[in-house]
């Protein structure tokens, strides 16, 4: 069955934005295979099924505008509809850690190799050509634009550099993410990239979650002051927007997650204090004030 | 296999090395029956100008890692270039995964004959720290 996973990986590589007969045939065969073996897979290899679901949902999102199925709404509004023991609220899903296996389903082996090389060998200041080559090879097909979202999740949660790298002059993760933000060609992709960057803030629990997952976002904000203040502003604004709009019924839980994230970042010395943001006069007063209010609660 | 910083001009096809292609010149000249153009290539230690010849002009693109066997580093119309030449071979062996430096550029070094051995060359000074044909962009 692990062969099957491999197959899917390779299959994804050729399917991105490719509607040729060969690819459509492959898609059909894969779906048939999953339908035929559904019960066996469910019992023996559930990870294969969830992986396939992940890949197919992305495929749909890449090629069609999805109408939200009532079932997906039920996930948030009527969790009991799913009749799954112990599943009472969607926040349980929010807090569940995503296995890095899922990001790697969309990130091809070559893409992973090249991204890890960039983040472990290329020096800050001489990254331009490698970034250009990465984009030319992996992101030039428009349908692959959504891959940037997976890449950012991969960088935050799937690539945690050793201390020697962090202290060296190798390009840091936040700088690569800053670059990825600038090459998003569509607004909805850019919004999702920002969500990918902050996602682990929203439900951060300092007892179980890794600070390395939330570190790139704060460093990108702080290090963009003052030269790239627009990036700081856009990210800060987006974070506040998420707090107020991501899930209206669970605002308190999300505020708590973000406040815990910020405190953990300060306590572990990733950045000095939240004053870097709240006292930064280049940011709008309302944004600074809302950040202060968040930390009081 | 040699690092680029260790190559020395010589009238021999004796250089085995590997590098990544950083830039290709837009200008292609015709020498005899064949196309020819210049590329800026580099490894972890140095950069150098590499002369692409014939099919190589189109076969290689920037970001490609090239293995050069029996290459030659010599003067070609007053400029120093590395090339495969008639006896050498250049082939793509990978892409992306070389971190490089752009200085020193071995083609931009002034070489003089060795005082005791006129067949070999020694470095006499730096003409330019970076390539003047492919100037670094800000």
Short mmCIF file of C-alpha atoms in Angstrom, two decimals:
data_model
loop_
_atom_site.label_atom_id
_atom_site.label_comp_id
_atom_site.label_asym_id
_atom_site.label_seq_id
_atom_site.Cartn_x
_atom_site.Cartn_y
_atom_site.Cartn_z
CA UNK A 1 0.00 0.00 0.00
CA UNK A 2 2.88 2.36 0.54
CA UNK A 3 3.52 1.86 -3.19
CA UNK A 4 0.12 3.36 -3.76
CA UNK A 5 1.09 6.47 -1.84
CA UNK A 6 4.17 6.80 -3.94
CA UNK A 7 2.08 6.47 -7.05
CA UNK A 8 -0.13 9.27 -5.86
CA UNK A 9 2.85 11.46 -5.28
CA UNK A 10 4.11 10.98 -8.79
CA UNK A 11 0.63 11.29 -10.14
CA UNK A 12 0.21 14.65 -8.52
CA UNK A 13 3.39 15.90 -10.11
CA UNK A 14 2.06 15.45 -13.59
CA UNK A 15 -1.52 16.42 -12.89
CA UNK A 16 -0.98 20.02 -11.75
CA UNK A 17 -2.86 22.04 -14.34
CA UNK A 18 -2.71 19.21 -16.87
CA UNK A 19 -6.04 18.23 -18.46
CA UNK A 20 -4.65 15.86 -21.09
CA UNK A 21 -6.39 12.56 -21.86
CA UNK A 22 -3.65 10.62 -20.13
CA UNK A 23 -4.04 12.55 -16.93
CA UNK A 24 -7.81 12.39 -16.91
CA UNK A 25 -7.56 8.62 -17.42
CA UNK A 26 -5.17 8.40 -14.50
CA UNK A 27 -7.54 10.43 -12.31
CA UNK A 28 -10.47 8.15 -13.20
CA UNK A 29 -8.46 5.02 -12.54
CA UNK A 30 -7.29 6.34 -9.19
CA UNK A 31 -10.84 7.18 -8.14
CA UNK A 32 -12.04 3.70 -9.25
CA UNK A 33 -9.23 2.07 -7.35
CA UNK A 34 -10.14 3.92 -4.19
CA UNK A 35 -13.84 3.14 -4.57
CA UNK A 36 -13.17 -0.58 -5.18
CA UNK A 37 -10.85 -0.96 -2.22
CA UNK A 38 -12.68 1.49 0.05
CA UNK A 39 -13.48 -0.92 2.90
CA UNK A 40 -10.08 -2.59 2.93
CA UNK A 41 -8.32 0.78 2.87
CA UNK A 42 -10.54 2.13 5.63
CA UNK A 43 -9.62 -0.80 7.86
CA UNK A 44 -5.99 -1.24 7.04
CA UNK A 45 -4.58 1.97 5.59
CA UNK A 46 -6.75 4.90 6.65
CA UNK A 47 -3.85 7.27 6.03
CA UNK A 48 -3.98 6.42 2.33
CA UNK A 49 -7.64 7.42 2.20
CA UNK A 50 -7.17 10.69 4.03
CA UNK A 51 -4.16 11.44 1.85
CA UNK A 52 -6.19 10.79 -1.29
CA UNK A 53 -8.97 12.99 0.04
CA UNK A 54 -6.47 15.79 0.63
CA UNK A 55 -5.06 15.53 -2.87
CA UNK A 56 -8.48 15.33 -4.54
CA UNK A 57 -9.92 18.25 -2.59
CA UNK A 58 -6.99 20.38 -3.65
CA UNK A 59 -7.39 19.20 -7.22
CA UNK A 60 -11.02 20.31 -7.16
CA UNK A 61 -10.12 23.64 -5.61
CA UNK A 62 -7.42 24.20 -8.24
CA UNK A 63 -9.69 23.47 -11.18
CA UNK A 64 -13.18 24.49 -10.15
CA UNK A 65 -14.80 26.91 -7.79
CA UNK A 66 -16.17 24.60 -5.13
CA UNK A 67 -19.69 25.11 -3.88
CA UNK A 68 -19.50 24.43 -0.17
CA UNK A 69 -21.25 21.17 0.48
CA UNK A 70 -23.75 21.25 3.39
CA UNK A 71 -21.73 18.38 4.89
CA UNK A 72 -18.72 20.66 5.27
CA UNK A 73 -20.87 23.30 6.93
CA UNK A 74 -22.07 20.59 9.33
CA UNK A 75 -18.48 20.15 10.39
CA UNK A 76 -18.71 23.57 12.04
CA UNK A 77 -22.43 23.85 12.81
CA UNK A 78 -23.64 20.30 13.58
CA UNK A 79 -20.72 18.12 14.57
CA UNK A 80 -23.09 15.50 16.00
CA UNK A 81 -24.30 14.82 12.41
CA UNK A 82 -21.04 12.95 11.85
CA UNK A 83 -21.94 10.42 14.56
CA UNK A 84 -18.30 10.04 15.51
CA UNK A 85 -17.60 9.25 19.13
CA UNK A 86 -15.93 12.09 20.94
CA UNK A 87 -16.31 14.64 18.12
CA UNK A 88 -18.34 17.43 19.67
CA UNK A 89 -16.82 20.60 18.32
CA UNK A 90 -14.81 21.75 15.32
CA UNK A 91 -12.25 23.32 17.66
CA UNK A 92 -11.05 19.75 18.30
CA UNK A 93 -9.98 19.71 14.64
CA UNK A 94 -8.45 23.17 14.95
CA UNK A 95 -6.23 21.97 17.76
CA UNK A 96 -5.22 18.69 16.11
CA UNK A 97 -1.73 18.81 14.65
CA UNK A 98 -1.53 18.28 10.89
CA UNK A 99 0.88 15.51 9.99
CA UNK A 100 3.61 16.84 7.71
CA UNK A 101 2.81 13.87 5.45
CA UNK A 102 -0.05 15.93 4.05
CA UNK A 103 2.05 18.92 2.97
CA UNK A 104 4.43 16.56 1.25
CA UNK A 105 1.64 15.07 -0.85
CA UNK A 106 1.49 18.27 -2.83
CA UNK A 107 5.15 19.16 -2.57
CA UNK A 108 7.05 16.99 -5.02
CA UNK A 109 10.32 15.38 -3.95
CA UNK A 110 12.30 17.75 -6.20
CA UNK A 111 10.50 20.76 -4.73
CA UNK A 112 11.23 19.57 -1.20
CA UNK A 113 14.90 18.95 -2.05
CA UNK A 114 15.29 22.40 -3.60
CA UNK A 115 13.47 24.21 -0.77
CA UNK A 116 15.53 22.41 1.88
CA UNK A 117 18.71 23.21 -0.06
CA UNK A 118 17.77 26.90 -0.23
CA UNK A 119 17.17 26.93 3.53
CA UNK A 120 20.37 25.12 4.48
CA UNK A 121 23.03 26.22 1.95
CA UNK A 122 22.19 29.55 0.31
CA UNK A 123 23.39 32.70 2.02
CA UNK A 124 21.14 35.66 2.74
CA UNK A 125 21.93 38.26 0.10
CA UNK A 126 22.79 35.79 -2.65
CA UNK A 127 19.47 33.96 -2.83
CA UNK A 128 17.96 35.78 -5.81
CA UNK A 129 18.95 33.36 -8.54
CA UNK A 130 18.00 30.28 -6.53
CA UNK A 131 14.60 31.80 -5.81
CA UNK A 132 14.12 32.60 -9.48
CA UNK A 133 15.10 29.06 -10.50
CA UNK A 134 12.77 27.61 -7.88
CA UNK A 135 9.83 29.65 -9.17
CA UNK A 136 10.65 28.88 -12.81
CA UNK A 137 10.83 25.14 -12.20
CA UNK A 138 8.05 24.61 -9.69
CA UNK A 139 5.58 27.49 -9.85
CA UNK A 140 5.48 28.72 -13.44
CA UNK A 141 2.22 26.95 -14.37
CA UNK A 142 -0.62 29.23 -13.14
CA UNK A 143 -2.59 26.27 -11.67
CA UNK A 144 0.34 25.59 -9.41
CA UNK A 145 -0.02 28.95 -7.68
CA UNK A 146 -1.89 27.34 -4.77
CA UNK A 147 1.21 25.25 -4.07
CA UNK A 148 2.72 28.33 -2.44
CA UNK A 149 0.23 27.76 0.39
CA UNK A 150 1.54 24.22 0.96
CA UNK A 151 5.12 25.40 0.70
CA UNK A 152 4.57 27.98 3.43
CA UNK A 153 2.94 25.37 5.69
CA UNK A 154 5.85 23.07 4.91
CA UNK A 155 8.41 25.74 5.82
CA UNK A 156 6.63 26.61 9.09
CA UNK A 157 5.86 23.09 10.29
CA UNK A 158 7.99 20.69 8.24
CA UNK A 159 11.40 22.34 8.10
CA UNK A 160 12.93 23.31 11.44
CA UNK A 161 16.59 24.25 10.95
CA UNK A 162 19.28 23.35 13.47
CA UNK A 163 20.80 26.03 15.68
CA UNK A 164 24.02 26.22 13.63
CA UNK A 165 21.93 27.17 10.61
CA UNK A 166 19.84 29.69 12.54
CA UNK A 167 22.99 31.40 13.82
CA UNK A 168 24.72 31.34 10.42
CA UNK A 169 24.29 33.68 7.46
CA UNK A 170 22.06 31.18 5.62
CA UNK A 171 18.80 32.68 4.40
CA UNK A 172 16.24 32.35 7.22
CA UNK A 173 12.78 30.85 6.78
CA UNK A 174 10.99 34.17 7.27
CA UNK A 175 12.89 35.76 4.38
CA UNK A 176 11.91 32.95 2.00
CA UNK A 177 8.28 33.29 3.08
CA UNK A 178 8.50 37.06 2.53
CA UNK A 179 9.63 36.35 -1.01
CA UNK A 180 6.86 33.76 -1.57
CA UNK A 181 4.29 36.36 -0.49
CA UNK A 182 5.52 38.74 -3.17
CA UNK A 183 5.07 36.21 -5.98
CA UNK A 184 1.42 35.35 -5.29
CA UNK A 185 -0.39 36.32 -8.45
CA UNK A 186 -3.94 36.11 -7.11
CA UNK A 187 -5.51 37.78 -4.07
CA UNK A 188 -7.11 34.59 -2.75
CA UNK A 189 -3.78 32.78 -2.93
CA UNK A 190 -2.09 35.61 -1.05
CA UNK A 191 -4.80 35.50 1.63
CA UNK A 192 -4.35 31.75 2.02
CA UNK A 193 -0.57 32.10 2.19
CA UNK A 194 -1.03 34.55 5.07
CA UNK A 195 -3.44 32.13 6.72
CA UNK A 196 -0.90 29.31 6.28
CA UNK A 197 1.69 31.51 7.97
CA UNK A 198 -0.53 32.35 10.96
CA UNK A 199 -2.57 29.16 11.19
CA UNK A 200 -0.55 27.71 14.04
CA UNK A 201 -0.92 30.95 16.01
CA UNK A 202 -4.69 30.68 16.17
CA UNK A 203 -4.73 27.48 18.20
CA UNK A 204 -1.31 27.66 19.80
CA UNK A 205 -0.89 25.63 22.98
CA UNK A 206 2.52 26.13 24.57
CA UNK A 207 2.37 22.69 26.21
CA UNK A 208 2.22 20.70 22.99
CA UNK A 209 3.00 22.98 20.06
CA UNK A 210 6.43 23.78 18.72
CA UNK A 211 7.52 27.41 18.82
CA UNK A 212 9.33 26.85 15.52
CA UNK A 213 5.93 26.63 13.79
CA UNK A 214 5.01 30.20 14.75
CA UNK A 215 8.45 31.80 14.62
CA UNK A 216 8.59 32.72 10.88
CA UNK A 217 5.52 34.99 11.03
CA UNK A 218 6.79 37.17 13.88
CA UNK A 219 10.31 37.38 12.46
CA UNK A 220 8.93 38.38 9.06
CA UNK A 221 6.88 41.14 10.70
CA UNK A 222 9.66 42.40 12.98
CA UNK A 223 12.50 42.20 10.46
CA UNK A 224 10.49 44.01 7.79
CA UNK A 225 10.56 47.16 9.97
CA UNK A 226 11.36 49.75 8.70
CA UNK A 227 12.42 48.97 5.13
CA UNK A 228 9.50 46.75 4.20
CA UNK A 229 6.95 48.23 6.57
CA UNK A 230 4.17 47.40 4.09
CA UNK A 231 4.72 43.69 4.76
CA UNK A 232 4.63 44.26 8.53
CA UNK A 233 1.44 46.24 8.15
CA UNK A 234 -0.28 43.74 5.85
CA UNK A 235 0.57 40.80 8.13
CA UNK A 236 -0.33 42.60 11.33
CA UNK A 237 -3.62 43.70 9.82
CA UNK A 238 -4.34 40.16 8.63
CA UNK A 239 -3.65 38.72 12.07
CA UNK A 240 -6.12 41.11 13.67
CA UNK A 241 -8.61 40.31 10.90
CA UNK A 242 -8.26 36.58 11.63
CA UNK A 243 -8.84 37.19 15.33
CA UNK A 244 -12.06 38.97 14.62
CA UNK A 245 -13.35 36.90 11.72
CA UNK A 246 -11.86 33.42 11.45
CA UNK A 247 -14.57 31.81 13.55
CA UNK A 248 -17.06 34.16 15.18
CA UNK A 249 -18.28 31.53 17.65
CA UNK A 250 -14.79 30.72 18.88
CA UNK A 251 -13.24 34.17 19.08
CA UNK A 252 -12.17 33.72 22.71
CA UNK A 253 -10.39 30.49 22.03
CA UNK A 254 -8.56 32.04 19.07
CA UNK A 255 -7.61 35.18 21.04
CA UNK A 256 -6.20 32.92 23.72
CA UNK A 257 -4.20 30.97 21.14
CA UNK A 258 -2.71 34.12 19.61
CA UNK A 259 -1.93 35.70 22.99
CA UNK A 260 -0.24 32.45 24.09
CA UNK A 261 1.73 32.41 20.84
CA UNK A 262 2.99 35.96 21.34
CA UNK A 263 3.93 35.36 24.99
CA UNK A 264 5.76 32.15 24.11
CA UNK A 265 7.70 33.94 21.38
CA UNK A 266 8.73 36.70 23.79
CA UNK A 267 9.57 34.28 26.61
CA UNK A 268 11.76 32.15 24.40
CA UNK A 269 13.63 35.22 23.18
CA UNK A 270 12.57 34.99 19.52
CA UNK A 271 11.79 38.70 19.70
CA UNK A 272 12.22 41.28 22.39
CA UNK A 273 8.72 42.39 23.27
CA UNK A 274 5.40 43.08 21.67
CA UNK A 275 6.33 46.77 22.00
CA UNK A 276 8.22 46.31 18.74
CA UNK A 277 4.76 46.25 17.15
CA UNK A 278 2.64 48.30 19.56
CA UNK A 279 5.14 51.16 19.75
CA UNK A 280 6.03 51.16 16.06
CA UNK A 281 4.86 54.54 14.82
CA UNK A 282 4.94 53.40 11.24
CA UNK A 283 1.93 51.18 11.96
CA UNK A 284 -1.54 52.65 12.30
CA UNK A 285 -2.67 53.56 15.85
CA UNK A 286 -5.83 51.44 15.62
CA UNK A 287 -3.83 48.34 14.73
CA UNK A 288 -1.43 48.92 17.61
CA UNK A 289 -4.25 49.53 20.04
CA UNK A 290 -6.06 46.34 19.04
CA UNK A 291 -2.87 44.36 19.57
CA UNK A 292 -2.47 45.81 23.05
CA UNK A 293 -6.06 44.96 23.91
CA UNK A 294 -5.49 41.39 22.79
CA UNK A 295 -2.64 40.91 25.22
CA UNK A 296 -4.53 42.35 28.19
CA UNK A 297 -7.24 39.72 27.94
CA UNK B 1 38.06 17.07 -9.59
CA UNK B 2 39.14 20.70 -9.28
CA UNK B 3 37.47 23.60 -7.51
CA UNK B 4 37.14 26.63 -9.78
CA UNK B 5 39.44 28.69 -7.53
CA UNK B 6 42.27 26.25 -8.31
CA UNK B 7 42.14 26.33 -12.09
CA UNK B 8 45.10 27.87 -13.89
CA UNK B 9 45.44 28.83 -17.57
CA UNK B 10 47.20 26.13 -19.61
CA UNK B 11 47.30 24.92 -23.19
CA UNK B 12 46.04 21.49 -22.12
CA UNK B 13 42.69 19.77 -21.83
CA UNK B 14 43.25 18.79 -18.23
CA UNK B 15 40.43 20.28 -16.18
CA UNK B 16 37.76 18.15 -14.52
CA UNK B 17 35.29 20.25 -12.54
CA UNK B 18 31.61 20.89 -11.95
CA UNK B 19 29.71 24.15 -11.61
CA UNK B 20 26.32 25.81 -11.83
CA UNK B 21 25.33 28.13 -14.68
CA UNK B 22 24.38 31.57 -13.35
CA UNK B 23 23.88 33.65 -16.49
CA UNK B 24 23.94 33.18 -20.24
CA UNK B 25 24.90 36.03 -22.56
CA UNK B 26 22.21 37.00 -25.01
CA UNK B 27 24.77 37.50 -27.76
CA UNK B 28 25.57 34.42 -29.83
CA UNK B 29 28.43 34.63 -32.30
CA UNK B 30 29.20 32.32 -35.17
CA UNK B 31 32.72 30.92 -35.18
CA UNK B 32 33.31 28.95 -38.33
CA UNK B 33 30.25 26.75 -38.73
CA UNK B 34 29.33 26.76 -35.05
CA UNK B 35 27.44 28.98 -32.63
CA UNK B 36 29.26 30.22 -29.58
CA UNK B 37 28.25 32.23 -26.52
CA UNK B 38 29.48 33.03 -23.05
CA UNK B 39 28.09 32.02 -19.68
CA UNK B 40 28.89 33.01 -16.12
CA UNK B 41 29.37 29.84 -14.07
CA UNK B 42 30.42 29.29 -10.47
CA UNK B 43 30.93 26.85 -7.63
CA UNK B 44 31.39 27.26 -3.86
CA UNK B 45 34.87 28.73 -4.34
CA UNK B 46 34.90 31.00 -7.41
CA UNK B 47 33.26 32.06 -10.65
CA UNK B 48 34.59 31.94 -14.21
CA UNK B 49 33.47 32.62 -17.80
CA UNK B 50 32.52 29.47 -19.67
CA UNK B 51 32.31 29.33 -23.43
CA UNK B 52 29.29 27.45 -24.76
CA UNK B 53 29.87 25.89 -28.15
CA UNK B 54 27.45 24.57 -30.77
CA UNK B 55 24.54 22.66 -29.22
CA UNK B 56 25.69 23.60 -25.73
CA UNK B 57 24.35 27.14 -26.36
CA UNK B 58 20.76 25.86 -26.26
CA UNK B 59 21.16 22.65 -24.25
CA UNK B 60 22.12 24.31 -20.99
CA UNK B 61 20.04 26.77 -19.04
CA UNK B 62 20.68 28.81 -15.93
CA UNK B 63 20.45 26.75 -12.76
CA UNK B 64 21.87 23.66 -14.49
CA UNK B 65 24.76 21.86 -12.84
CA UNK B 66 27.35 20.91 -15.43
CA UNK B 67 30.14 18.37 -15.17
CA UNK B 68 33.16 19.30 -17.30
CA UNK B 69 35.65 16.58 -18.19
CA UNK B 70 38.99 17.29 -19.87
CA UNK B 71 38.15 20.97 -20.18
CA UNK B 72 40.60 23.72 -21.01
CA UNK B 73 41.09 27.16 -19.45
CA UNK B 74 42.91 29.39 -21.89
CA UNK B 75 42.92 32.69 -23.80
CA UNK B 76 40.39 33.07 -26.54
CA UNK B 77 40.72 36.41 -28.35
CA UNK B 78 42.39 38.01 -25.34
CA UNK B 79 39.83 36.88 -22.80
CA UNK B 80 40.25 33.93 -20.49
CA UNK B 81 37.54 31.32 -20.81
CA UNK B 82 36.89 27.82 -19.61
CA UNK B 83 35.49 25.50 -22.29
CA UNK B 84 35.17 21.85 -23.20
CA UNK B 85 37.17 22.25 -26.40
CA UNK B 86 37.45 19.50 -28.99
CA UNK B 87 38.75 16.90 -26.54
CA UNK B 88 36.61 17.72 -23.55
CA UNK B 89 33.00 17.10 -22.64
CA UNK B 90 30.37 19.12 -20.79
CA UNK B 91 27.20 17.44 -19.58
CA UNK B 92 24.29 18.35 -17.34
CA UNK B 93 24.37 16.29 -14.13
CA UNK B 94 21.78 18.08 -12.01
CA UNK B 95 20.27 21.41 -11.15
CA UNK B 96 19.85 23.94 -8.36
CA UNK B 97 21.84 22.31 -5.56
CA UNK B 98 25.10 24.25 -5.60
CA UNK B 99 25.66 27.31 -3.42
CA UNK B 100 28.03 29.58 -5.26
CA UNK B 101 30.14 32.71 -4.94
CA UNK B 102 30.59 35.34 -7.66
CA UNK B 103 33.97 36.54 -6.48
CA UNK B 104 36.77 35.89 -7.22
CA UNK B 105 36.15 35.52 -10.92
CA UNK B 106 39.08 33.55 -12.31
CA UNK B 107 38.57 35.04 -15.79
CA UNK B 108 39.08 38.51 -14.28
CA UNK B 109 42.50 37.76 -12.83
CA UNK B 110 45.73 38.89 -14.45
CA UNK B 111 48.01 35.92 -15.05
CA UNK B 112 51.73 36.06 -15.91
CA UNK B 113 54.15 33.29 -16.89
CA UNK B 114 55.91 31.69 -13.94
CA UNK B 115 59.43 33.28 -13.58
CA UNK B 116 61.15 29.89 -13.58
CA UNK B 117 58.80 27.94 -15.81
CA UNK B 118 57.41 29.91 -18.74
CA UNK B 119 54.88 27.16 -19.54
CA UNK B 120 52.87 27.73 -16.38
CA UNK B 121 51.03 30.81 -15.17
CA UNK B 122 50.78 32.51 -11.80
CA UNK B 123 48.35 35.13 -10.54
CA UNK B 124 49.61 38.69 -10.89
CA UNK B 125 46.63 40.65 -9.64
CA UNK B 126 42.89 41.13 -9.80
CA UNK B 127 41.51 42.97 -12.83
CA UNK B 128 38.00 43.01 -11.42
CA UNK B 129 36.51 41.35 -8.35
CA UNK B 130 33.34 40.46 -10.26
CA UNK B 131 32.62 39.65 -13.88
CA UNK B 132 32.64 42.74 -16.10
CA UNK B 133 30.66 40.89 -18.77
CA UNK B 134 27.95 39.83 -16.30
CA UNK B 135 27.99 42.65 -13.72
CA UNK B 136 26.24 41.81 -10.43
CA UNK B 137 22.73 43.21 -10.12
CA UNK B 138 21.77 45.16 -7.02
#
